[in-house]
Amino acid sequence: MSDAQRFLLAIDGNQQEAASIAEESARRIENKDLKLVELVQSLGEYLTDDDTTVRAKAIAYLTAVLTALSPKSLTRQQVTVIRQFLCDRIEDESGLKETAQGLAALQRMSRFSSEDAVQVATTLFTKAQDLQRHPQGTRFVVIMLLDALLSGQRSALKNIGGDFVLGITDLVSGEKDPRNLMIVFSMLRVVIVEWDIVKYTETLFDAVYCYFPITFRPPPGDPFGVTAQDLKSRLRDCIAASHYFAGHAFPALIDKLDSTSPGVKKDVLQTITACAANYGLTTISTHSTQLWDSLKFEVFNAQEEDLAAEALVAIRAIAVKLSSGLISTAPQSPLARFLRPIITECNERLREPQQKQARPAGQVLGSLATASPIAFDSTIKATVAPLLAIYRDTDGIGKQRALLEVLGQLFQSALTVYGFWGSIEAYPEVENALDGFKDGLFEIFCGALMGTSKEEVSFRIVALRGLLRLAKLRGFLAEHEIGMVVQHLDEIILEEDLDGKVDLREEAVQALLEISKIKSNLIMDITLPAFMAKLPDSDTECTINYVGTLEGLAKLGVEREIFEVLMRRLLNKLDIVLQNNSSPAYPKAILSTLNYILSLRTLGDDPNLQVYYDRLVSGLIRKAVLPLQGIGNTTALNDEDVLEVIGRLANLIVRSLDVSQQGSMVSEVFNIYSSREGEQLSPLARDTSPERRRTMILSSYLLAGIRREIPLPWSESPLIENLMDTALHESATPSRHAILRTISLLVNKWPSYGKSSPTDVFTRLVGAGSPSEDFVNSGLRILFWLNKALLLRSSPLSTDYTSFLLDYLRDAKHGRQTARAFSILLADDELLSKPNYATIRLLHKQRLFTYCLPKIAEGFQAANAVIKPNYLIALSSMLRHVSSAVIMPSLDTLLPLLLQSLNLEDPDVKAATIDTLSVTVTESPHAISLHVSSVTARLLSAANPNAGGNPPRVRQSALRCLRLLPGAVKNETLIPFKQQVVRNLTSALDDPKRHVRKEAVDCRARWLRMDEPDED
């Protein structure tokens, strides 16, 4: 049996086998064991078969063989013979797809000549004219063949001249498939750009413009990924490809602007922009007046802002093109002739600046001014003087504000053309035309900002924005003038009573921040001294609001140079404040300012990191810790809240240090804490005062920032035991929390610190007798923090701890406290985090939840009525910190427990439960539909303001969850409960809290509309 016969038998049932047969034939040809002519001759009877399918399969065999051949396998004569053979087969419509595939494979051959390409193209144009009669797949292969010929043999095809232009336009005429059109548009653009199309302009334009505008919408789940925007972009490239189209394109596009469809108008405007960018200067100049007359309507009478914006882009594109090659203002240049009537018309509209069309006139001027330095020069010289004259003759604030807005737009244009201070682009050769108006503009805007009634906030904001733009404009204002702007902004922030004028203050702070990026020296020389002078030396019997001043400094201090100066001044102020016995709130605010700035900075690469360490870590810690160890007098730095802020500040810096720096830090800083024996932290020594133990707040933040590879200077067993003993007896919450965090950090980051079983730990802590209830609760709390550390690094020992703690839920005395503490295990902690080098494994939350849920369900079923709530509280404590992706697979077990949880009085439990139910309603409504009766009844009870245990947040969450049910659960399931829900919502409609009442109204409306037909 011949290879051809084997291929024809296999092609329908096993395409992989058929491909193998073709590859085998190709290898035989390459090895000279089979002649290509013999292969073609073996197809003779199949090529003349009456069955069209057989003929197509025969060509498919030849195509598969050609595809498998290497590019250098065929001689020049073989290529010619096969090319002629396949071209003759194009007339056989039944095998057109396979024939085109064969020709596509053939054109890859290295000896496929330009004559072959011309012959293939000519044959396609003459024998495949009715291409649209064929299926999309066939058309796609033919179009791809043409595209390949264009890519590989373009010069030869160009020699065909007009015949190729006419042939390709006829061949693809009427194509509608988006996949094919993407290639068609690309090919036609090549022809339009590279062929001489003068005689065929109208033909080609009609071939592409017939598709404008594109209205294609891809079907849902379209696997081909062709979007309407893809087609629009390709078509736009075609229309804008040649200036010869201008006489046809612009009138047609202008006609399309009469469309009522915003989408069509947007396409038209974007196409005009593309044409203006690609057509020649002479062509655009010829049509510029016609285009302006049409585009201005879209600006001055815009119904939608985005269409007006597109029209402005098009107007600017025309001005950009007309600016080409200009180096000076020429009165008779195409640009000047284009701008003159536009500027005149806009100036006329601006005579009444409060009228509707004045604002768009300003936008037109601003857009034109950005086109080029020449366009900016012409626009400014013809516009600013009339605007200043109108402003000076106008008394009304409304008119003045409108004029300032227009001037502000021109300032923004100046920034676009001439750049900001520090811009690296070359300064334009044309001088800034605003220079001639600088004094008048500066005077007007400063007067508007500082000389206007303080009640005119919006007017002053416009003036402030204008001054900021002038200050940022490269080479415009002198240093002392920008300094005046800075002083004005300082005065607004520091001196004015801005109650109810938050927007103006925010604008002023933001303006100073922007100036700090270009003129940081002015901020350091003017603003920082002014702000620091407003900070009191003490908050004792002081009415000055230092918080607002510090907030301003926090926003201004982000720039590195400014921060260095600010840090020194704030630390000096801190020393004065501490000497004057200020309350802890003021030092805390100062340190919080520094902490806020550093939290926004990337400290790892900061060259001044060591300086920050010396001043903010080493220096502050000594001032905070040594007085608590009896060295020096105590100050406000020793307060718990202040220590917390110092800790956060130190942590940001310490964790940014490299390994060697951290090693030095450990030996230096922790030496402050060490006892004389060097065996433990000094605060953990016996009979240590509560004030001394308070320093553990600081040490916990320092320990958190240390890398895992840094060795610690303390013995493992004594330290961890002393920490647990101290935590067991500590009554002050902040200190105890810091010690527990320290335990968790040690066990997580240095595993050798946590090897004991939970039973051993608990027995050592509370003994085997009958310890007090507080002792047991404290011991359990220690176990939870130990387990948190183990859980995060997925230690096998964590399972033992979790099982031990779950068993304690059965305890009548301590079960409730244990249940609430389960949130410790899953809650995120700022110290036990990746930035602090904690070991955190993926899916640790999922593992814990999956382990605990069945045991909680089992324990709940076995428990008596007194103990049951413990299991539900433990569950809700975990649910608050678990994602829906973890919860959903366990809904069958979880839902009955959730419904039981809503019966508890604990508001935290209710809130967590309702949040989980809301997620369930959205993501798994079928599961909820099986419990609709219980869910609605319990949610209505939780939404009742007259019932106990329902704070506002619970009532609002319950109503929101109820509102989600219609639309998620099927109507036929909910309708039996509709009357009950609507009736019981009456009490919620009278809720004392407004936001809860609003939620009740929305919920009731949703249920009432549930069984009504859609309006559309």
PDB file of C-alpha atoms in Angstrom, residues 791 802 826 843-856 874-876 878-883 886-891 894 916:
ATOM      1  CA  LEU A 791       1.884  27.259  63.553  1.00  0.00           C
ATOM      2  CA  THR A 802      -3.736  22.881  69.200  1.00  0.00           C
ATOM      3  CA  LEU A 826      -4.842  33.307  63.080  1.00  0.00           C
ATOM      4  CA  LEU A 843      -1.528  27.565  53.964  1.00  0.00           C
ATOM      5  CA  HIS A 844      -0.858  27.630  57.718  1.00  0.00           C
ATOM      6  CA  LYS A 845      -4.312  29.143  58.302  1.00  0.00           C
ATOM      7  CA  GLN A 846      -5.952  26.521  56.129  1.00  0.00           C
ATOM      8  CA  ARG A 847      -4.174  23.691  57.951  1.00  0.00           C
ATOM      9  CA  LEU A 848      -5.290  24.943  61.364  1.00  0.00           C
ATOM     10  CA  PHE A 849      -8.896  25.536  60.288  1.00  0.00           C
ATOM     11  CA  THR A 850      -9.124  22.140  58.586  1.00  0.00           C
ATOM     12  CA  TYR A 851      -7.744  20.465  61.704  1.00  0.00           C
ATOM     13  CA  CYS A 852      -9.942  22.337  64.183  1.00  0.00           C
ATOM     14  CA  LEU A 853     -13.341  22.386  62.445  1.00  0.00           C
ATOM     15  CA  PRO A 854     -14.247  18.671  62.721  1.00  0.00           C
ATOM     16  CA  LYS A 855     -13.033  18.592  66.323  1.00  0.00           C
ATOM     17  CA  ILE A 856     -15.097  21.672  67.178  1.00  0.00           C
ATOM     18  CA  ALA A 874     -13.751  29.414  69.247  1.00  0.00           C
ATOM     19  CA  LEU A 875     -15.087  28.885  65.737  1.00  0.00           C
ATOM     20  CA  SER A 876     -16.097  32.523  65.286  1.00  0.00           C
ATOM     21  CA  MET A 878     -11.041  31.793  63.803  1.00  0.00           C
ATOM     22  CA  LEU A 879     -13.571  32.722  61.114  1.00  0.00           C
ATOM     23  CA  ARG A 880     -12.688  36.402  61.450  1.00  0.00           C
ATOM     24  CA  HIS A 881      -9.208  35.676  60.116  1.00  0.00           C
ATOM     25  CA  VAL A 882      -9.866  33.011  57.473  1.00  0.00           C
ATOM     26  CA  SER A 883     -10.584  33.663  53.789  1.00  0.00           C
ATOM     27  CA  VAL A 886     -10.717  28.158  53.132  1.00  0.00           C
ATOM     28  CA  ILE A 887     -14.290  28.211  54.428  1.00  0.00           C
ATOM     29  CA  MET A 888     -16.251  27.127  51.342  1.00  0.00           C
ATOM     30  CA  PRO A 889     -15.085  23.472  51.154  1.00  0.00           C
ATOM     31  CA  SER A 890     -16.297  22.899  54.725  1.00  0.00           C
ATOM     32  CA  LEU A 891     -19.767  24.449  54.447  1.00  0.00           C
ATOM     33  CA  LEU A 894     -19.861  24.734  59.177  1.00  0.00           C
ATOM     34  CA  THR A 916     -19.187  34.449  57.059  1.00  0.00           C
TER      35      THR A 916
END
